[in-house]
Coordinates of C-alpha atoms in Angstrom, one line a residue:
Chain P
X296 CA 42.7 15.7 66.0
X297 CA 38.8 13.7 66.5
X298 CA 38.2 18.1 66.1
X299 CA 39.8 18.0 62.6
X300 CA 38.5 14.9 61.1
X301 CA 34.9 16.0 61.7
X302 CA 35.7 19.6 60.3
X303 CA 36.9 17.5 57.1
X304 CA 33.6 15.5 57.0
X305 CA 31.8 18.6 56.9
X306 CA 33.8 20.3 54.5
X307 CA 33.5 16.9 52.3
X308 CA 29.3 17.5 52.7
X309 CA 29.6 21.0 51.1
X310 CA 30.3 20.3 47.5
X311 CA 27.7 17.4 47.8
X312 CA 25.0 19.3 49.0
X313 CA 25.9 21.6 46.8
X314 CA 25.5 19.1 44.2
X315 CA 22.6 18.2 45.4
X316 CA 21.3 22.0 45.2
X317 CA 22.4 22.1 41.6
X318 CA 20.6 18.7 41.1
X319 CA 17.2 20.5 42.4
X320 CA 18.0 23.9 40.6
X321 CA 15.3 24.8 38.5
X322 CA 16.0 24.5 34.4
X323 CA 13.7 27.1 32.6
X324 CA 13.0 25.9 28.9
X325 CA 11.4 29.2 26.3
X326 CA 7.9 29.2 26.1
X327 CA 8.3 32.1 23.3
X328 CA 11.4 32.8 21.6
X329 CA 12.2 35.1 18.6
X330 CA 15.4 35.5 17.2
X331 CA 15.5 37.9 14.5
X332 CA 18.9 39.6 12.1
X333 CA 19.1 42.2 10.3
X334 CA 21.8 43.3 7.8
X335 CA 21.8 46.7 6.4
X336 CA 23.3 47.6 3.1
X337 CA 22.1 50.6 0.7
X338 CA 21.3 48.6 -1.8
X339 CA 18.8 46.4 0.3
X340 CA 18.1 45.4 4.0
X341 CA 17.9 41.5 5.0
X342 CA 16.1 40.3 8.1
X343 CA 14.5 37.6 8.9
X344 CA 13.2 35.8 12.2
X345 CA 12.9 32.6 13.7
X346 CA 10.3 31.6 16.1
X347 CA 11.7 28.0 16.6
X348 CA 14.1 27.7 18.9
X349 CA 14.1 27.1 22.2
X350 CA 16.4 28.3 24.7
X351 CA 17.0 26.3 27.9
X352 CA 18.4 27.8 31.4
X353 CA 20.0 26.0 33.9
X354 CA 19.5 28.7 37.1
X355 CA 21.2 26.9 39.5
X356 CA 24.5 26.9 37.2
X357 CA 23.7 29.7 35.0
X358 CA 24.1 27.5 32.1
X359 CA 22.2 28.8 29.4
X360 CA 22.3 26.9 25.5
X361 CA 20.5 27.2 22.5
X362 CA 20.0 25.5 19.1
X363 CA 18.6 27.4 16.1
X364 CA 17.4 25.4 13.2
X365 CA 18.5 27.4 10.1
X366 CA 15.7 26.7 8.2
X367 CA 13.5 28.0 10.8
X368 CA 14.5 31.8 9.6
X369 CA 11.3 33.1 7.9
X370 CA 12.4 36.1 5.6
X371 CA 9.8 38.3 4.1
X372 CA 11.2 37.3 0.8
X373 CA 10.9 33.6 0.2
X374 CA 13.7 33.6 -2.6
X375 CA 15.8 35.2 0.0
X376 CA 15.4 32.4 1.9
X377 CA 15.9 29.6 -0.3
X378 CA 19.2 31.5 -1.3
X379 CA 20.1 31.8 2.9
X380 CA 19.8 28.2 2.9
X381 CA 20.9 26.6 0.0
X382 CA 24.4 29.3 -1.0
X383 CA 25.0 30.7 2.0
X384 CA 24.4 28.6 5.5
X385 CA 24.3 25.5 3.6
X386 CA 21.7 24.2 5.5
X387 CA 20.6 21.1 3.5
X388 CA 24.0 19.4 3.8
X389 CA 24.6 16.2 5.6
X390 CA 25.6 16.4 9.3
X391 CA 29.4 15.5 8.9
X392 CA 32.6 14.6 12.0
X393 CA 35.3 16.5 11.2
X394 CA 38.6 15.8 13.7
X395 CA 35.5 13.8 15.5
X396 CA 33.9 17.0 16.1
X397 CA 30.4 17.1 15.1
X398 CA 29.6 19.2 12.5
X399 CA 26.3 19.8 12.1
X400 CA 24.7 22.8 9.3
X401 CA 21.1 22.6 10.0
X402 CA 21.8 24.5 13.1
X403 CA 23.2 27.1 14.8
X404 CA 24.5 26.6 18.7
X405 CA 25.0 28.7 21.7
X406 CA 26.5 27.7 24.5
X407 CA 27.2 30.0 27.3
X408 CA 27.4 30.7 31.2
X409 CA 25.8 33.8 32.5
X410 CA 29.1 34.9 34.9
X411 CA 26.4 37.2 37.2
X412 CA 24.4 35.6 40.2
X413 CA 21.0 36.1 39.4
X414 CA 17.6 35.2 41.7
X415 CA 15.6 34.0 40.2
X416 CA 12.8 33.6 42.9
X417 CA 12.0 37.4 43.5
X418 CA 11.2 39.7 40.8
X419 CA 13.4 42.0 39.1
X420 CA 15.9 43.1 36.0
X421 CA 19.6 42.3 36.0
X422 CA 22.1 43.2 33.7
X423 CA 24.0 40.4 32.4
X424 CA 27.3 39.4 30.3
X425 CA 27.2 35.3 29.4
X426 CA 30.5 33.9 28.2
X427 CA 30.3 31.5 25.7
X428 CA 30.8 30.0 22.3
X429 CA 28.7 30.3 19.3
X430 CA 28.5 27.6 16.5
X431 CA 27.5 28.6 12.9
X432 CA 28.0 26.8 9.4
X433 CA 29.9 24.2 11.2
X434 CA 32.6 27.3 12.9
X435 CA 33.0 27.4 16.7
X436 CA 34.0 31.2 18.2
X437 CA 34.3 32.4 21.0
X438 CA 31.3 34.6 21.2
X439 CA 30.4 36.9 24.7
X440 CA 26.9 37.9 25.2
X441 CA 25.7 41.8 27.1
X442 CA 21.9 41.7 28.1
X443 CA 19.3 41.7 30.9
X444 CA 17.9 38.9 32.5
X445 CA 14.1 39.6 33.8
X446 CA 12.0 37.6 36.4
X447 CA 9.0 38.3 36.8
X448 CA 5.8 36.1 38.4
X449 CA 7.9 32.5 37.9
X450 CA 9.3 33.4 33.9
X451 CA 12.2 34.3 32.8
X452 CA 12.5 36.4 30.4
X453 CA 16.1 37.2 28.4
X454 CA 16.6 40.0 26.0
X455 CA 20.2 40.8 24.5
X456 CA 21.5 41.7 21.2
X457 CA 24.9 41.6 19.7
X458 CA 26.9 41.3 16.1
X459 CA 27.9 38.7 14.1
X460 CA 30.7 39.5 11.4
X461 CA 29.6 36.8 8.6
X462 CA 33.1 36.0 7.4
X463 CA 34.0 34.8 10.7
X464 CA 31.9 31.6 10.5
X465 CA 33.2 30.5 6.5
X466 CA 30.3 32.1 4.5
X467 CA 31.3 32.7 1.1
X468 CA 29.3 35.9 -0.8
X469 CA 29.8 35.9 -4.4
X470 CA 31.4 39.6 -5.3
X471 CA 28.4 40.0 -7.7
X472 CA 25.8 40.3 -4.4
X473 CA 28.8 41.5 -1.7
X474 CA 26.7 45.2 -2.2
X475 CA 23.5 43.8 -0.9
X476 CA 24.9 41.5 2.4
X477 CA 26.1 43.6 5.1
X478 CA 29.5 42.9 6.6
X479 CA 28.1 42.8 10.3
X480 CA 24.5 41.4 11.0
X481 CA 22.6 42.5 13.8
X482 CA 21.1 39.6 15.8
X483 CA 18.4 39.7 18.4
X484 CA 17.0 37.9 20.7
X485 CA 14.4 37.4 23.3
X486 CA 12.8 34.9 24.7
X487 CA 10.0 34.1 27.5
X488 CA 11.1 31.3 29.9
X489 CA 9.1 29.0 32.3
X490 CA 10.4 26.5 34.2
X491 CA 11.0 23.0 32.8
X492 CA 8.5 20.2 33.6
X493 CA 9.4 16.7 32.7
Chain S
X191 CA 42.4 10.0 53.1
X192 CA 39.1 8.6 52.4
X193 CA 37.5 12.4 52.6
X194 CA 39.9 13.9 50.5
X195 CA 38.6 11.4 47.3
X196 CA 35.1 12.2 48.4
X197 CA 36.0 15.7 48.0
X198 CA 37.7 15.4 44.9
X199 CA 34.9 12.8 43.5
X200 CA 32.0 15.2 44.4
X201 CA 34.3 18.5 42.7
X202 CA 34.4 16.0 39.5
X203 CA 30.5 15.4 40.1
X204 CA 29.6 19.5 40.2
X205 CA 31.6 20.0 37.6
X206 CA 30.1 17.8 35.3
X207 CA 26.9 18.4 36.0
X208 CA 28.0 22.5 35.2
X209 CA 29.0 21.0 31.4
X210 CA 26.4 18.5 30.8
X211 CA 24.2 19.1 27.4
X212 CA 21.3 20.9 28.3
X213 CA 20.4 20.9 24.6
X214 CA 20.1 17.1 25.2
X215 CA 16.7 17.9 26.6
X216 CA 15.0 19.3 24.0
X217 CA 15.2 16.0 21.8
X218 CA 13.4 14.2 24.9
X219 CA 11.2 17.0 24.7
X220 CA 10.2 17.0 21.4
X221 CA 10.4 14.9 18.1
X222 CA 12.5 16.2 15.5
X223 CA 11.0 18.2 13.0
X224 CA 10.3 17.4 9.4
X225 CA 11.7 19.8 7.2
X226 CA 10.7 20.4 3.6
X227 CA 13.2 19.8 1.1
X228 CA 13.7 22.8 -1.0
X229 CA 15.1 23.6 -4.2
X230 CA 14.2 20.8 -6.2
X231 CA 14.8 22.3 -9.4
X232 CA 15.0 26.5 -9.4
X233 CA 12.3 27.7 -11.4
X234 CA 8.5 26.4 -12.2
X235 CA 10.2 24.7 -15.6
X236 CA 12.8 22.7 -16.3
X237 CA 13.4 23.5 -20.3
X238 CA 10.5 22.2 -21.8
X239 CA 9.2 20.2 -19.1
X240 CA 7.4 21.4 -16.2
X241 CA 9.2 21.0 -12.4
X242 CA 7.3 20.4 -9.4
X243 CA 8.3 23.5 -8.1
X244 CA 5.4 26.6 -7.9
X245 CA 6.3 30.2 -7.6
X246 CA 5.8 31.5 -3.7
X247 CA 3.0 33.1 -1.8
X248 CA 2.8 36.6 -3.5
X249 CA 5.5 36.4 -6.0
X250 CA 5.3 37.5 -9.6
X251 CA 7.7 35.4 -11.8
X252 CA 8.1 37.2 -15.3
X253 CA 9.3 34.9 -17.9
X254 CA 11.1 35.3 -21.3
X255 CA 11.0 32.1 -23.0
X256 CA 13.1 31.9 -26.8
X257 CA 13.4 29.5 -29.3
X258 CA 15.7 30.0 -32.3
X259 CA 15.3 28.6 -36.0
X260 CA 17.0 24.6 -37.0
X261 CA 21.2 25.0 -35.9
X262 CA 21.3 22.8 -39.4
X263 CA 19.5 21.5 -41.7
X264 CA 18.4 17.9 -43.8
X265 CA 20.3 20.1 -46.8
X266 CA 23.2 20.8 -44.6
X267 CA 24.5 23.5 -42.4
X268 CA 23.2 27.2 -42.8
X269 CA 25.7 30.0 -42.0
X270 CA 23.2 32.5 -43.5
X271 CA 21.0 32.2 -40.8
X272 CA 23.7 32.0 -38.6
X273 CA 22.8 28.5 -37.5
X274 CA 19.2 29.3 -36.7
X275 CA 19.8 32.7 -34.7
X276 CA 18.1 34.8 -37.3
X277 CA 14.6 32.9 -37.2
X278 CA 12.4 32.4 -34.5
X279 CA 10.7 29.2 -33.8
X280 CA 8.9 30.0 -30.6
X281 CA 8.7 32.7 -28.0
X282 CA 6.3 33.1 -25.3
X283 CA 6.2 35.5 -22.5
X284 CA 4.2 34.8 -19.3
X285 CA 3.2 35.9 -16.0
X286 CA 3.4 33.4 -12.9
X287 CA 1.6 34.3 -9.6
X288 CA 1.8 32.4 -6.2
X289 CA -1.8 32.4 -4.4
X290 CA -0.3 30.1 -1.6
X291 CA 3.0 29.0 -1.5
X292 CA 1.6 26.0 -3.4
X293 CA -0.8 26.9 -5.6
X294 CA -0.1 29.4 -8.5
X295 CA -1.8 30.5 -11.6
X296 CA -0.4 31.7 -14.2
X297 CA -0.7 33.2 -18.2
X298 CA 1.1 33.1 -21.0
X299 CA 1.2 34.1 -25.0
X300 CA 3.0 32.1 -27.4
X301 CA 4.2 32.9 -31.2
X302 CA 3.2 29.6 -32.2
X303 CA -0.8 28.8 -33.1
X304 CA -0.6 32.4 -31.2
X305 CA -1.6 30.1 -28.4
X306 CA -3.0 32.0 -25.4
X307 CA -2.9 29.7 -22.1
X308 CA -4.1 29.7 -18.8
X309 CA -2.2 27.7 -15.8
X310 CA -2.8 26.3 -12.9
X311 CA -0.3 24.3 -10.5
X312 CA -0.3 23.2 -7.2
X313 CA 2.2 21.2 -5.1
X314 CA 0.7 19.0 -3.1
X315 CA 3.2 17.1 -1.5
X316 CA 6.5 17.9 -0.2
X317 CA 9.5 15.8 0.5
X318 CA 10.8 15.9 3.9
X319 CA 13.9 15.3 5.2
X320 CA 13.3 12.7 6.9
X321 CA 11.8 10.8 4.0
X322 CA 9.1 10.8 5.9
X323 CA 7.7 12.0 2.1
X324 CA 10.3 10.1 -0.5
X325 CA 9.2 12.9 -3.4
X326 CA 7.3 15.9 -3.9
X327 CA 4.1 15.7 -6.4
X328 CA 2.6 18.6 -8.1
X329 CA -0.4 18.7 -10.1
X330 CA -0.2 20.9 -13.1
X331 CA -3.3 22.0 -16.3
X332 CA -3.8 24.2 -18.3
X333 CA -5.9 25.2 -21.7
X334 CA -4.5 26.9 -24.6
X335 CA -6.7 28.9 -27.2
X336 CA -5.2 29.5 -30.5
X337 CA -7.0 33.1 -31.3
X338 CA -5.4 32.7 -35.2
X339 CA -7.3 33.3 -38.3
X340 CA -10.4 30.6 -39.6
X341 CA -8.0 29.8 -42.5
X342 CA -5.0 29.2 -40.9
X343 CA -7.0 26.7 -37.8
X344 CA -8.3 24.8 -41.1
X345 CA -5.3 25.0 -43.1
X346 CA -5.3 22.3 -45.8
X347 CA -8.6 20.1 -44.4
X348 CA -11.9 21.0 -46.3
X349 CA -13.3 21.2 -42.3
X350 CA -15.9 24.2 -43.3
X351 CA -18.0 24.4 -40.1
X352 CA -16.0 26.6 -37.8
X353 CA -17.1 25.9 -34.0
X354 CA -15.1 28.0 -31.5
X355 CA -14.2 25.1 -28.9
X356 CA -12.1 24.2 -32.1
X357 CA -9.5 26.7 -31.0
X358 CA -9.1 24.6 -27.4
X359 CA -6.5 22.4 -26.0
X360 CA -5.9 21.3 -22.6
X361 CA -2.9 19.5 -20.7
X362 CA -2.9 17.5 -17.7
X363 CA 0.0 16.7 -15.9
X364 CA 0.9 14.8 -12.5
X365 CA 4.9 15.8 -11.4
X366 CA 6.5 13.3 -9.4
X367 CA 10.3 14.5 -7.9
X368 CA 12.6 13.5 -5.5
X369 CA 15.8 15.9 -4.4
X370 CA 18.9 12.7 -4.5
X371 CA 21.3 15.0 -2.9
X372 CA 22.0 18.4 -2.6
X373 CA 22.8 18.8 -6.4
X374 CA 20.7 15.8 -8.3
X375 CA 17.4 15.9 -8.5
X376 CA 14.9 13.7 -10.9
X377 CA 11.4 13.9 -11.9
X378 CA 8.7 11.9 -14.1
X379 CA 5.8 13.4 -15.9
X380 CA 2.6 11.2 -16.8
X381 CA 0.8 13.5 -19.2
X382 CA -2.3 13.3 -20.6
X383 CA -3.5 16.0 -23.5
X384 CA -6.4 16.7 -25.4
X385 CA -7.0 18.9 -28.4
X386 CA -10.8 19.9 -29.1
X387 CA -10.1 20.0 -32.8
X388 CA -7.4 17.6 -34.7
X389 CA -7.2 17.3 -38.6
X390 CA -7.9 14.0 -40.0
X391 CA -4.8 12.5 -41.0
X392 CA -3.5 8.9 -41.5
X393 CA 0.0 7.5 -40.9
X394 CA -0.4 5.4 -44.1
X395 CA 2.1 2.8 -42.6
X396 CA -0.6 1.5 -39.7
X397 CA -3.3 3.5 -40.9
X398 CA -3.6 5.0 -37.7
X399 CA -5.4 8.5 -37.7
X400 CA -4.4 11.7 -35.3
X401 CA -6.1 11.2 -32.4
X402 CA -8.0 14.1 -30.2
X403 CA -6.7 11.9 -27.0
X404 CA -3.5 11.1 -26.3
X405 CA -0.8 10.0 -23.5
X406 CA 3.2 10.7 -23.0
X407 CA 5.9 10.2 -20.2
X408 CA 8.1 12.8 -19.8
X409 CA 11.4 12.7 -17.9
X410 CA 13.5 15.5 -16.4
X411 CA 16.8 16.0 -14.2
X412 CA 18.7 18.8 -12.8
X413 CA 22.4 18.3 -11.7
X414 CA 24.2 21.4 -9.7
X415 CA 27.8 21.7 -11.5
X416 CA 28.4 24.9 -9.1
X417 CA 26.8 26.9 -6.7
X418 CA 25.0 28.9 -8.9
X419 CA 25.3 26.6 -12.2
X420 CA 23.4 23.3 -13.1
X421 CA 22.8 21.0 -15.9
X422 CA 19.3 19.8 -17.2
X423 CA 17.9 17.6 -19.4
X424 CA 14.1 16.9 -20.3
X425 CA 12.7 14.3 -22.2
X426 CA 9.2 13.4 -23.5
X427 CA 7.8 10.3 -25.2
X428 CA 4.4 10.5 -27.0
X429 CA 2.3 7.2 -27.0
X430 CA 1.0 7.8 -30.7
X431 CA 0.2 5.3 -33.6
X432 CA 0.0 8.3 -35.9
X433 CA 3.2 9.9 -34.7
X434 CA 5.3 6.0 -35.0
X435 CA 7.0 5.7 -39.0
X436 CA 4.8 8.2 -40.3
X437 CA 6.2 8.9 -43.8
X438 CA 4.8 11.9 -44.5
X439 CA 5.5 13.7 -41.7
X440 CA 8.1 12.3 -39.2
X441 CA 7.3 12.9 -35.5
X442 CA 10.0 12.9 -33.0
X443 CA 10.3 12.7 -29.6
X444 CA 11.3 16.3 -28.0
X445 CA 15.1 16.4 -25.8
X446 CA 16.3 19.7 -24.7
X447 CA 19.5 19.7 -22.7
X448 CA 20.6 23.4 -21.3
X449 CA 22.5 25.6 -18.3
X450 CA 20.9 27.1 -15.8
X451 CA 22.5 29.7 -14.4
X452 CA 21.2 31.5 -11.4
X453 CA 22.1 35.1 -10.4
X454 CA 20.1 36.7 -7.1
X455 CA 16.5 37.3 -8.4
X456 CA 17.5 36.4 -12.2
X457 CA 17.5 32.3 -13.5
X458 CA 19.2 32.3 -16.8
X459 CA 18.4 29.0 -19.0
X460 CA 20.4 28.3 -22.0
X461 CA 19.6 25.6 -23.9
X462 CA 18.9 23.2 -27.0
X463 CA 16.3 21.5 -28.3
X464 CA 14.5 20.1 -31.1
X465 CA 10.7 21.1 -30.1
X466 CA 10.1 24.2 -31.9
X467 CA 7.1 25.1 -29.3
X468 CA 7.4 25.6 -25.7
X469 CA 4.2 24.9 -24.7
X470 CA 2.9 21.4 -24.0
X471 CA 0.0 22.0 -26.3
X472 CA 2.3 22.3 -29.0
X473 CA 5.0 20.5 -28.7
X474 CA 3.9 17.2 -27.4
X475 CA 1.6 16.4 -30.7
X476 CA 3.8 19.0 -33.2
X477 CA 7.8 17.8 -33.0
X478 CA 9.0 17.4 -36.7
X479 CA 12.4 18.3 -35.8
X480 CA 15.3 15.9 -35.1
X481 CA 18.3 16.2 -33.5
X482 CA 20.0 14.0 -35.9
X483 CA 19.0 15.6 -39.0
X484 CA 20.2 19.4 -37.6
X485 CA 16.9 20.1 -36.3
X486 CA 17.8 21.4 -32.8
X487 CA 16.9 24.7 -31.9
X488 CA 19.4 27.3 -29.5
X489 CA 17.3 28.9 -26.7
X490 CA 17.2 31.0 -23.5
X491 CA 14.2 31.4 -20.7
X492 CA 14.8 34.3 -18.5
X493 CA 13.1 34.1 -15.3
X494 CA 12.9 37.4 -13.3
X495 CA 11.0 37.0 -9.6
X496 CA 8.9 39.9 -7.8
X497 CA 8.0 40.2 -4.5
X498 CA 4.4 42.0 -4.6

C-alpha cells in the first residue's frame, strides 16, 4: 500500500512540473508582422496591409493570439480607406458589451492553438493547422488556420494564408458598390517572431 | 485523498494557464496608440465654408461648384425662371491636389469678378482619439485675381489710375474642428480678408466707408442622417460698419444649408444659400441677398477624387 501512495505522489508531481515547464516556456512576441488582403473583382482589386500588429506565441502551449487594429490597414488608395473604416468595419465606433461580451470594432482578434508539436529549439519548417476563433466587426467564428511554422537561429517565423467570406462577420455593402468588393477576401499573413523579454 | 485535490488543483492550474490572455501582454508592452480621427467632414468644403479636411497625398479632387439665380424675389415669386434654375449666379470649377496628406494646393475659376484663385491649406493638427488632441486645426489662404475688363473693376467710381494689384484679394483663414461622435461634427472659422482695391462708399447711417480690411466668424456643422447621407449648415458673420443698416445696399450675412450625399469616389452637395459667390473673396464682403426676401439660391458641388 506505502508502494501506492508514493506512486500517487509522483503522479500528483507530473502535472505540476508540468506546470511549472509551461510557466518557463518561452512566449515569442513579432518583431515584424504584415498582414495583408486582397479582394479581387473585375471592376477593381482592394488590398491593403497592416504592419501593426503584433502576434504573440505561447511555445510551450502552442497558444498563439493576435490583435489587428483596423485602422492600421494602409491601402494604396486613401479614400478606400476612409470608406474601410468608416461604412464598412466601422472602426470609429465606441467599444460596446453586448450579452457582457466585449465588443470591441477597432480591432480584429485571433485566437488559436496550433494542434501540432512543434520544437522550437532546433531549426527547421513544420506544417501546421491552428484551431481557433476569429473576431471581426464585433462577430466571433470559428475560424481554422493551414500554414508553416519556421525556426530558425532563435525566431520564429509563421506564414499562412486563408479566406474570409465578408458577409460572415455582419458587413453590409451597399448594392451600388457589391461589383467592386469581392465576396471572399484573401488574407495573409507572416510574421517574424523573437522571444518575449519582460 | 489529499493527492487526488492536488491533482485536480494542479489540472485546473495548467489549464488555465493554456487560456490565459496572451493578448493581455501587449498593453503592458506598449501604450495604446493614438489614432487620428478621420472623417471630419467628407470633402475640403462644407457649402460655402471651408472644412478642416485637405485632399490626400497624391489625390486630384475635381470640383463642380453651381449656384443658381434668387428661388424668389422682393416682387414676388418667379415661375419664369423656374425659381432661379434658369440663371446662374456663380459657378466655379477647380482642381485640388494633395502634396502631403496635409498640405494641398489648389486652383480654381469662378464666373463672378471672373476671379482666378490660388489655394493653399494645410492641416496641422489632428484630433486623436484619445483626445489627446480635443480638435483638428487647419490653416487655409488664398489670393484671388479678377482678370475682368478696366471698366467693369471701376464700374461706377471715377478711380482713373488703373494699378494691377487693384485686381487682388486675399483670405486668411484658421479652421478649428472637433469630430462629437461618429455622425456630428463642428467647426469655427476666424477669417480675416483683404481686398487691394475697394470703392469708396459710405453707409450714410454711420458714415462708415468700405473698408480694404476686414474680420468675420464663420460657423459650420455636419450631421450624418445615414451612412452615406448628412446634413450641413455654414454660417458666416462679417464684422463691418459699412455692411450694418446700409440703406443703399443691404448686406447680409451668408447661411447655406444642404445634403451631402456620398457615393464611392463621387460627394454630391445639394444645397441652398443666399451668397451668390462661392468664393470667400466674394461672398464674405458681396451678400446682397436675403433669405427672407426670396434671395436664396439652389446649388450642387460635385466632388470627384483621383488617385494619381
Amino acid at each position: 500500500m506505502k508502494d501506492t501512495s508514493i506512486f500517487r505522489k509522483l503522479l500528483a508531481f507530473i502535472p505540476l512540473a508540468a506546470l511549472a515547464a509551461s510557466m518557463n516556456a518561452q512566449i515569442y512576441m513579432a518583431k515584424d508582422c504584415e498582414i495583408s488582403f486582397f479582394s479581387a473583382t473585375p471592376v477593381e482589386n482592394i488590398q491593403a496591409l497592416n504592419k501593426a500588429a503584433k502576434p504573440i506565441l505561447n511555445a510551450g502551449t502552442g497558444d498563439i493570439q493576435v490583435r489587428i487594429s483596423i485602422q492600421g490597414f494602409v491601402f494604396p488608395k486613401p479614400l478606400m480607406q476612409e470608406h474601410f473604416n468608416e461604412n464598412y468595419l466601422e472602426s470609429d465606433k465606441k467599444p460596446t458589451e453586448v450579452n457582457g461580451v466585449k465588443v470591441d470594432y477597432a480591432y480584429a482578434f485571433y485566437r488559436g492553438k496550433i494542434n501540432e508539436k512543434v520544437d522550437y529549439t532546433i531549426d527547421g519548417v513544420t506544417k501546421v493547422t491552428v484551431t481557433g476563433k476569429i473576431t471581426i466587426h464585433g462577430v466571433e467564428k470559428d475560424k481554422n488556420l493551414e500554414g508553416t511554422v519556421t525556426v530558425k537561429g532563435g525566431q520564429v517565423l509563421l506564414d499562412t494564408k486563408f479566406n474570409l467570406h465578408v458577409a460572415d462577420y455582419n458587413i453590409k455593402i451597399p448594392s451600388l458598390v457589391v461589383k467592386n468588393i469581392a465576396e471572399d477576401v484573401e488574407v495573409k499573413m507572416n510574421a517574424t517572431l523573437e522571444p518575449y523579454k519582460k | 485523498m489529499k493527492n487526488c485535490f492536488l491533482l485536480l488543483f494542479s489540472c485546473v492550474c495548467i489549464s488555465s494557464y493554456g487560456q490565459q490572455d496572451l493578448l493581455s501582454m501587449l498593453d503592458s508592452a506598449k501604450p495604446a496608440t493614438k489614432e487620428k480621427v478621420f472623417a471630419t467632414f467628407k470633402t475640403t468644403k462644407v457649402i460655402n465654408a471651408q472644412s478642416t479636411e485637405t485632399v490626400k497625398k497624391h489625390t486630384l479632387d475635381f470640383r463642380i461648384t453651381h449656384r443658381f439665380g434668387d428661388i424668389g424675389t422682393e416682387g414676388g415669386g418667379s415661375a419664369h425662371d423656374l425659381y432661379g434654375l434658369d440663371n446662374i449666379s456663380d459657378y466655379r470649377i477647380s482642381f485640388d491636389y494633395g502634396i502631403t496628406d496635409n498640405l494641398m494646393i489648389g486652383v480654381g475659376r469662378s464666373k463672378l469678378n471672373e476671379n482666378i484663385d490660388g489655394t493653399i491649406k494645410w492641416r496641422f493638427l489632428d484630433q486623436t482619439t484619445d483626445n489627446h488632441s480635443p480638435v483638428s486645426a487647419t490653416l487655409y489662404g488664398n489670393a484671388a485675381l479678377t482678370p475682368e475688363v478696366q471698366s467693369s473693376l471701376y464700374s461706377g467710381t471715377t478711380d482713373s489710375t488703373y494699378k494691377f494689384s487693384d485686381r487682388l484679394s486675399y483670405v486668411t483663414q484658421i479652421i478649428i474642428a472637433r469630430k462629437f461622435s461618429r455622425s456630428f461634427s463642428l467647426e469655427i472659422l476666424p477669417t480675416y480678408f483683404h481686398r487691394n482695391y475697394v470703392k469708396a462708399l459710405t453707409n450714410p447711417n454711420n458714415n462708415a466707408e468700405d473698408q480694404n480690411d476686414m474680420l468675420a466668424l464663420g460657423g459650420a456643422l455636419r450631421m450624418k442622417v445615414s451612412k452615406r447621407m448628412a446634413i450641413l449648415v455654414d454660417y458666416f458673420h462679417v464684422f463691418s460698419d459699412f455692411r450694418t443698416n446700409n440703406p443703399i445696399t443691404p448686406y447680409y450675412d451668408p447661411l447655406a444649408v444642404g445634403i451631402e450625399i456620398e457615393t464611392g469616389g463621387h460627394v454630391f452637395h445639394l444645397n441652398f444659400t443666399n451668397a451668390s459667390g462661392i468664393i470667400e473673396n466674394y461672398f464674405l464682403a458681396n451678400t446682397t441677398d436675403s433669405w427672407s426676401k426670396g434671395g436664396m439660391k439652389f446649388g450642387f458641388n460635385i466632388s470627384r477624387v483621383f488617385n494619381l
